[in-house]
């Protein structure tokens, strides 16, 4: 059951929503103006960076990120990840097809050239791979969250590989750069896990007191030809992310305590 917001929480929520609307009113017309004249638009990136800060994230880039011809592979905790990574690098994203039809969110995702995939459409994977190749050629940078769901910042699930088929064989000149997102002490509070619904999570984050640190670690990139095959690429990316995560945590990773369902999550059954 969703906890009621305090008066101060409601005020913080209202203020942040108002600031997000103002950011939209500023950046969206500028974006369409650039598109009208067929100019590359930097405004989705600026909006995402501003939105992350409005939501309370104090984003810090760690390491050097490749700016083009790059396939980012990242761990995943929250919808804040998209704001932070998009704002820090200008990347486009791969998202579930349901996002495209979501009110407001689908429209915003489209502005940032999101590539939509239907995970249940196994027969259409080849077509989706072709769309992904086109997107990578057009946008220069694409991000995938191969865990397939959000975790708690202290766990790392196996990486799913179907969308990595775009790297079999790799497009000319494209590199893979693993990314590790670290929310520090705020990870447990920010992570979108359990039975919490999307709207409830957004309300909770936007009504949260103060700010939180979010370090975006751009790890050492590698050429996919040196790790042939999507499973090998996924394994190498996961190894590097796990190594970086262990370093910042200073403790072993813990098993993720929720099992994925079609909607929400449920605790894993006792063994």
Short mmCIF file of C-alpha atoms in Angstrom, two decimals:
data_model
loop_
_atom_site.label_atom_id
_atom_site.label_comp_id
_atom_site.label_asym_id
_atom_site.label_seq_id
_atom_site.Cartn_x
_atom_site.Cartn_y
_atom_site.Cartn_z
CA UNK A 1 0.00 0.00 0.00
CA UNK A 2 1.32 3.42 -0.98
CA UNK A 3 2.32 5.59 1.98
CA UNK A 4 0.60 9.00 2.11
CA UNK A 5 2.79 12.01 1.40
CA UNK A 6 3.49 14.58 4.07
CA UNK A 7 2.70 18.24 3.41
CA UNK A 8 6.39 18.92 2.73
CA UNK A 9 6.54 15.92 0.44
CA UNK A 10 3.56 17.21 -1.53
CA UNK A 11 5.23 20.62 -1.83
CA UNK A 12 8.46 19.06 -3.11
CA UNK A 13 6.51 16.93 -5.57
CA UNK A 14 4.56 19.94 -6.87
CA UNK A 15 7.68 22.08 -7.19
CA UNK A 16 9.63 19.42 -9.09
CA UNK A 17 6.76 18.66 -11.45
CA UNK A 18 6.42 22.39 -12.15
CA UNK A 19 10.14 22.64 -12.92
CA UNK A 20 9.95 19.64 -15.23
CA UNK A 21 7.07 21.27 -17.12
CA UNK A 22 9.06 24.48 -17.42
CA UNK A 23 12.04 22.53 -18.77
CA UNK A 24 9.76 20.94 -21.36
CA UNK A 25 8.37 24.30 -22.39
CA UNK A 26 11.91 25.59 -22.85
CA UNK A 27 13.65 22.68 -24.57
CA UNK A 28 10.95 21.09 -26.74
CA UNK A 29 10.30 24.17 -28.94
CA UNK A 30 14.06 24.56 -29.39
CA UNK A 31 14.32 20.91 -30.40
CA UNK A 32 11.56 21.24 -33.02
CA UNK A 33 13.13 24.45 -34.31
CA UNK A 34 16.41 22.65 -34.93
CA UNK A 35 14.60 19.74 -36.56
CA UNK A 36 12.70 22.17 -38.78
CA UNK A 37 16.00 23.38 -40.22
CA UNK A 38 17.37 19.79 -40.29
CA UNK A 39 20.07 20.61 -37.75
CA UNK A 40 21.39 18.13 -35.16
CA UNK A 41 19.45 18.88 -31.99
CA UNK A 42 21.32 18.97 -28.65
CA UNK A 43 18.14 19.82 -26.74
CA UNK A 44 16.95 16.31 -25.76
CA UNK A 45 20.30 15.82 -24.04
CA UNK A 46 20.01 19.17 -22.25
CA UNK A 47 16.47 18.34 -21.18
CA UNK A 48 17.48 14.95 -19.79
CA UNK A 49 20.39 16.48 -17.87
CA UNK A 50 18.14 19.20 -16.45
CA UNK A 51 15.41 16.68 -15.58
CA UNK A 52 17.90 14.49 -13.71
CA UNK A 53 18.99 17.45 -11.62
CA UNK A 54 15.39 18.54 -10.96
CA UNK A 55 14.63 15.00 -9.74
CA UNK A 56 17.47 15.31 -7.24
CA UNK A 57 20.32 13.51 -9.02
CA UNK A 58 23.75 15.09 -8.81
CA UNK A 59 25.35 13.33 -11.75
CA UNK A 60 29.11 12.94 -11.95
CA UNK A 61 30.89 11.41 -14.93
CA UNK A 62 33.74 9.09 -14.03
CA UNK A 63 36.04 8.08 -16.86
CA UNK A 64 35.96 9.13 -20.49
CA UNK A 65 32.96 8.28 -22.62
CA UNK A 66 33.10 7.66 -26.34
CA UNK A 67 30.96 10.24 -28.08
CA UNK A 68 30.06 8.38 -31.25
CA UNK A 69 30.02 4.93 -32.82
CA UNK A 70 29.50 3.35 -29.41
CA UNK A 71 27.20 0.74 -27.90
CA UNK A 72 26.85 1.37 -24.16
CA UNK A 73 25.98 -1.62 -21.95
CA UNK A 74 24.84 -0.62 -18.45
CA UNK A 75 23.44 -1.93 -15.20
CA UNK A 76 19.96 -0.64 -14.37
CA UNK A 77 18.31 0.63 -11.16
CA UNK A 78 15.73 3.29 -12.03
CA UNK A 79 14.14 5.46 -14.70
CA UNK A 80 16.59 8.09 -13.41
CA UNK A 81 19.28 6.06 -15.22
CA UNK A 82 17.88 7.24 -18.56
CA UNK A 83 17.92 10.89 -17.54
CA UNK A 84 21.46 10.64 -16.20
CA UNK A 85 22.99 8.61 -19.02
CA UNK A 86 21.19 10.56 -21.75
CA UNK A 87 22.20 13.85 -20.18
CA UNK A 88 25.80 12.76 -19.67
CA UNK A 89 26.40 11.27 -23.11
CA UNK A 90 23.57 12.12 -25.51
CA UNK A 91 22.86 8.44 -26.10
CA UNK A 92 19.63 7.00 -27.46
CA UNK A 93 18.07 3.99 -25.70
CA UNK A 94 16.47 0.65 -26.37
CA UNK A 95 13.12 0.34 -24.59
CA UNK A 96 10.16 -2.03 -24.32
CA UNK A 97 7.54 -1.47 -27.01
CA UNK A 98 4.90 -0.60 -24.39
CA UNK A 99 6.75 2.64 -23.64
CA UNK A 100 5.95 3.98 -27.12
CA UNK A 101 2.21 4.12 -26.36
CA UNK A 102 2.58 5.48 -22.81
CA UNK A 103 1.16 9.02 -22.39
CA UNK A 104 3.84 11.75 -22.33
CA UNK A 105 6.64 9.28 -21.58
CA UNK A 106 6.34 7.68 -25.03
CA UNK A 107 6.40 11.07 -26.72
CA UNK A 108 9.46 12.16 -24.72
CA UNK A 109 11.23 8.89 -25.48
CA UNK A 110 10.56 9.46 -29.17
CA UNK A 111 12.22 12.87 -29.02
CA UNK A 112 15.40 11.12 -27.91
CA UNK A 113 15.23 8.62 -30.81
CA UNK A 114 14.36 5.62 -28.64
CA UNK A 115 14.44 2.22 -30.34
CA UNK A 116 11.44 0.09 -29.32
CA UNK A 117 11.59 -3.69 -29.11
CA UNK A 118 8.97 -6.35 -28.46
CA UNK A 119 10.65 -8.85 -26.18
CA UNK A 120 7.88 -11.39 -26.59
CA UNK A 121 8.07 -11.24 -30.40
CA UNK A 122 10.79 -13.83 -30.88
CA UNK A 123 9.95 -14.24 -34.58
CA UNK A 124 10.52 -10.53 -35.17
CA UNK A 125 14.00 -10.32 -33.65
CA UNK A 126 15.71 -10.04 -37.04
CA UNK A 127 13.55 -7.04 -38.00
CA UNK A 128 14.24 -5.39 -34.65
CA UNK A 129 17.97 -5.96 -35.10
CA UNK A 130 17.83 -4.19 -38.46
CA UNK A 131 16.04 -1.24 -36.82
CA UNK A 132 18.71 -1.16 -34.15
CA UNK A 133 21.47 -1.13 -36.76
CA UNK A 134 19.80 1.83 -38.48
CA UNK A 135 19.46 3.65 -35.16
CA UNK A 136 23.11 3.08 -34.30
CA UNK A 137 24.13 4.45 -37.68
CA UNK A 138 21.92 7.52 -37.23
CA UNK A 139 22.41 8.40 -33.56
CA UNK A 140 26.07 7.39 -33.05
CA UNK A 141 25.39 6.07 -29.53
CA UNK A 142 22.84 3.54 -28.25
CA UNK A 143 22.40 2.18 -24.72
CA UNK A 144 21.00 -1.18 -23.67
CA UNK A 145 20.20 -2.43 -20.16
CA UNK A 146 20.73 -6.19 -20.67
CA UNK A 147 19.55 -7.25 -17.20
CA UNK A 148 16.05 -6.73 -18.59
CA UNK A 149 14.77 -5.16 -15.36
CA UNK A 150 15.82 -2.81 -12.57
CA UNK A 151 17.76 -4.06 -9.55
CA UNK A 152 18.93 -2.60 -6.25
CA UNK A 153 22.46 -1.39 -6.99
CA UNK A 154 24.05 -4.19 -4.96
CA UNK A 155 23.04 -7.03 -7.30
CA UNK A 156 23.78 -7.82 -10.92
CA UNK A 157 21.56 -10.17 -12.89
CA UNK A 158 22.63 -12.30 -15.87
CA UNK A 159 22.78 -10.30 -19.09
CA UNK A 160 20.24 -11.14 -21.79
CA UNK A 161 21.74 -11.21 -25.27
CA UNK A 162 19.11 -11.05 -28.10
CA UNK A 163 19.55 -7.33 -28.76
CA UNK A 164 23.31 -7.76 -28.87
CA UNK A 165 22.90 -9.55 -32.19
CA UNK A 166 23.44 -6.14 -33.74
CA UNK A 167 27.11 -6.78 -32.97
CA UNK A 168 27.16 -10.05 -34.95
CA UNK A 169 29.10 -8.96 -36.93
CA UNK A 170 29.81 -5.52 -35.43
CA UNK A 171 29.10 -2.49 -37.62
CA UNK A 172 32.33 -0.90 -38.91
CA UNK A 173 34.07 1.23 -36.29
CA UNK A 174 31.55 0.58 -33.49
CA UNK A 175 32.97 0.04 -30.01
CA UNK A 176 31.35 -1.38 -26.87
CA UNK A 177 31.67 0.61 -23.65
CA UNK A 178 30.38 -0.87 -20.38
CA UNK A 179 28.81 1.63 -17.97
CA UNK A 180 28.38 1.19 -14.22
CA UNK A 181 25.80 3.34 -12.43
CA UNK A 182 26.44 3.94 -8.73
CA UNK A 183 23.86 5.70 -6.53
CA UNK A 184 25.96 5.29 -3.40
CA UNK A 185 24.07 5.23 -0.12
CA UNK A 186 20.84 6.24 -1.87
CA UNK A 187 20.69 3.10 -4.05
CA UNK A 188 18.24 1.15 -1.88
CA UNK A 189 15.92 4.15 -1.68
CA UNK A 190 16.05 5.07 -5.37
CA UNK A 191 15.88 1.58 -6.90
CA UNK A 192 12.57 0.69 -8.55
CA UNK A 193 11.95 -2.86 -7.34
CA UNK A 194 9.31 -4.96 -5.62
CA UNK A 195 5.60 -4.41 -6.18
CA UNK A 196 5.97 -0.65 -6.54
CA UNK A 197 4.17 0.78 -9.57
CA UNK A 198 5.78 3.28 -11.89
CA UNK A 199 3.61 6.23 -10.84
CA UNK A 200 4.14 5.43 -7.16
CA UNK A 201 7.89 5.28 -7.67
CA UNK A 202 7.90 8.61 -9.53
CA UNK A 203 5.88 10.27 -6.78
CA UNK A 204 8.20 8.87 -4.13
CA UNK A 205 11.35 10.04 -5.89
CA UNK A 206 9.98 13.49 -6.74
CA UNK A 207 8.76 14.06 -3.16
CA UNK A 208 12.06 12.90 -1.67
CA UNK A 209 13.96 15.33 0.53
CA UNK A 210 17.27 16.68 -0.73
CA UNK A 211 19.47 15.35 -3.50
CA UNK A 212 21.46 12.19 -4.11
CA UNK A 213 24.73 11.33 -5.76
CA UNK A 214 24.82 9.40 -9.01
CA UNK A 215 28.20 8.47 -10.44
CA UNK A 216 28.18 7.33 -14.06
CA UNK A 217 31.32 5.22 -14.53
CA UNK A 218 32.30 4.96 -18.18
CA UNK A 219 34.54 1.89 -18.15
CA UNK A 220 37.28 0.93 -20.58
CA UNK A 221 35.75 0.35 -24.04
CA UNK A 222 36.57 -2.66 -26.16
CA UNK A 223 36.19 -3.66 -29.77
CA UNK A 224 33.51 -6.33 -30.23
CA UNK A 225 35.66 -8.14 -32.80
CA UNK A 226 38.02 -9.04 -29.95
CA UNK A 227 35.14 -10.84 -28.17
CA UNK A 228 33.25 -12.48 -31.06
CA UNK A 229 29.63 -13.39 -30.45
CA UNK A 230 26.93 -11.68 -28.43
CA UNK A 231 27.26 -14.05 -25.45
CA UNK A 232 30.98 -13.35 -25.17
CA UNK A 233 30.38 -9.59 -25.49
CA UNK A 234 27.70 -9.77 -22.78
CA UNK A 235 29.95 -11.79 -20.49
CA UNK A 236 32.89 -9.42 -20.90
CA UNK A 237 30.68 -6.36 -20.31
CA UNK A 238 29.16 -7.93 -17.21
CA UNK A 239 32.60 -8.89 -15.90
CA UNK A 240 33.83 -5.31 -16.18
CA UNK A 241 30.67 -3.85 -14.62
CA UNK A 242 30.79 -6.37 -11.76
CA UNK A 243 34.45 -5.57 -11.13
CA UNK A 244 33.71 -1.83 -10.95
CA UNK A 245 30.65 -2.42 -8.75
CA UNK A 246 32.64 -4.57 -6.32
CA UNK A 247 35.24 -1.84 -6.09
CA UNK A 248 32.77 0.89 -5.12
CA UNK A 249 30.75 -1.34 -2.79
CA UNK A 250 33.75 -2.80 -1.02
CA UNK A 251 31.68 -5.94 -0.41
CA UNK A 252 30.45 -8.97 -2.38
CA UNK A 253 27.36 -8.61 -4.53
CA UNK A 254 24.17 -9.94 -2.96
CA UNK A 255 21.57 -12.13 -4.69
CA UNK A 256 18.70 -10.09 -6.08
CA UNK A 257 15.77 -10.71 -3.78
CA UNK A 258 12.96 -10.30 -6.33
CA UNK A 259 11.94 -12.54 -9.20
CA UNK A 260 10.63 -10.83 -12.33
CA UNK A 261 6.96 -11.17 -13.25
CA UNK A 262 4.95 -9.69 -16.10
CA UNK A 263 3.91 -6.81 -13.84
CA UNK A 264 6.01 -5.85 -10.86
CA UNK A 265 8.05 -8.32 -8.88
CA UNK A 266 7.58 -10.84 -6.13
CA UNK A 267 10.02 -12.13 -3.52
CA UNK A 268 11.89 -15.24 -4.61
CA UNK A 269 10.49 -18.42 -3.03
CA UNK A 270 12.55 -19.93 -0.25
CA UNK A 271 14.77 -22.78 -1.37
#
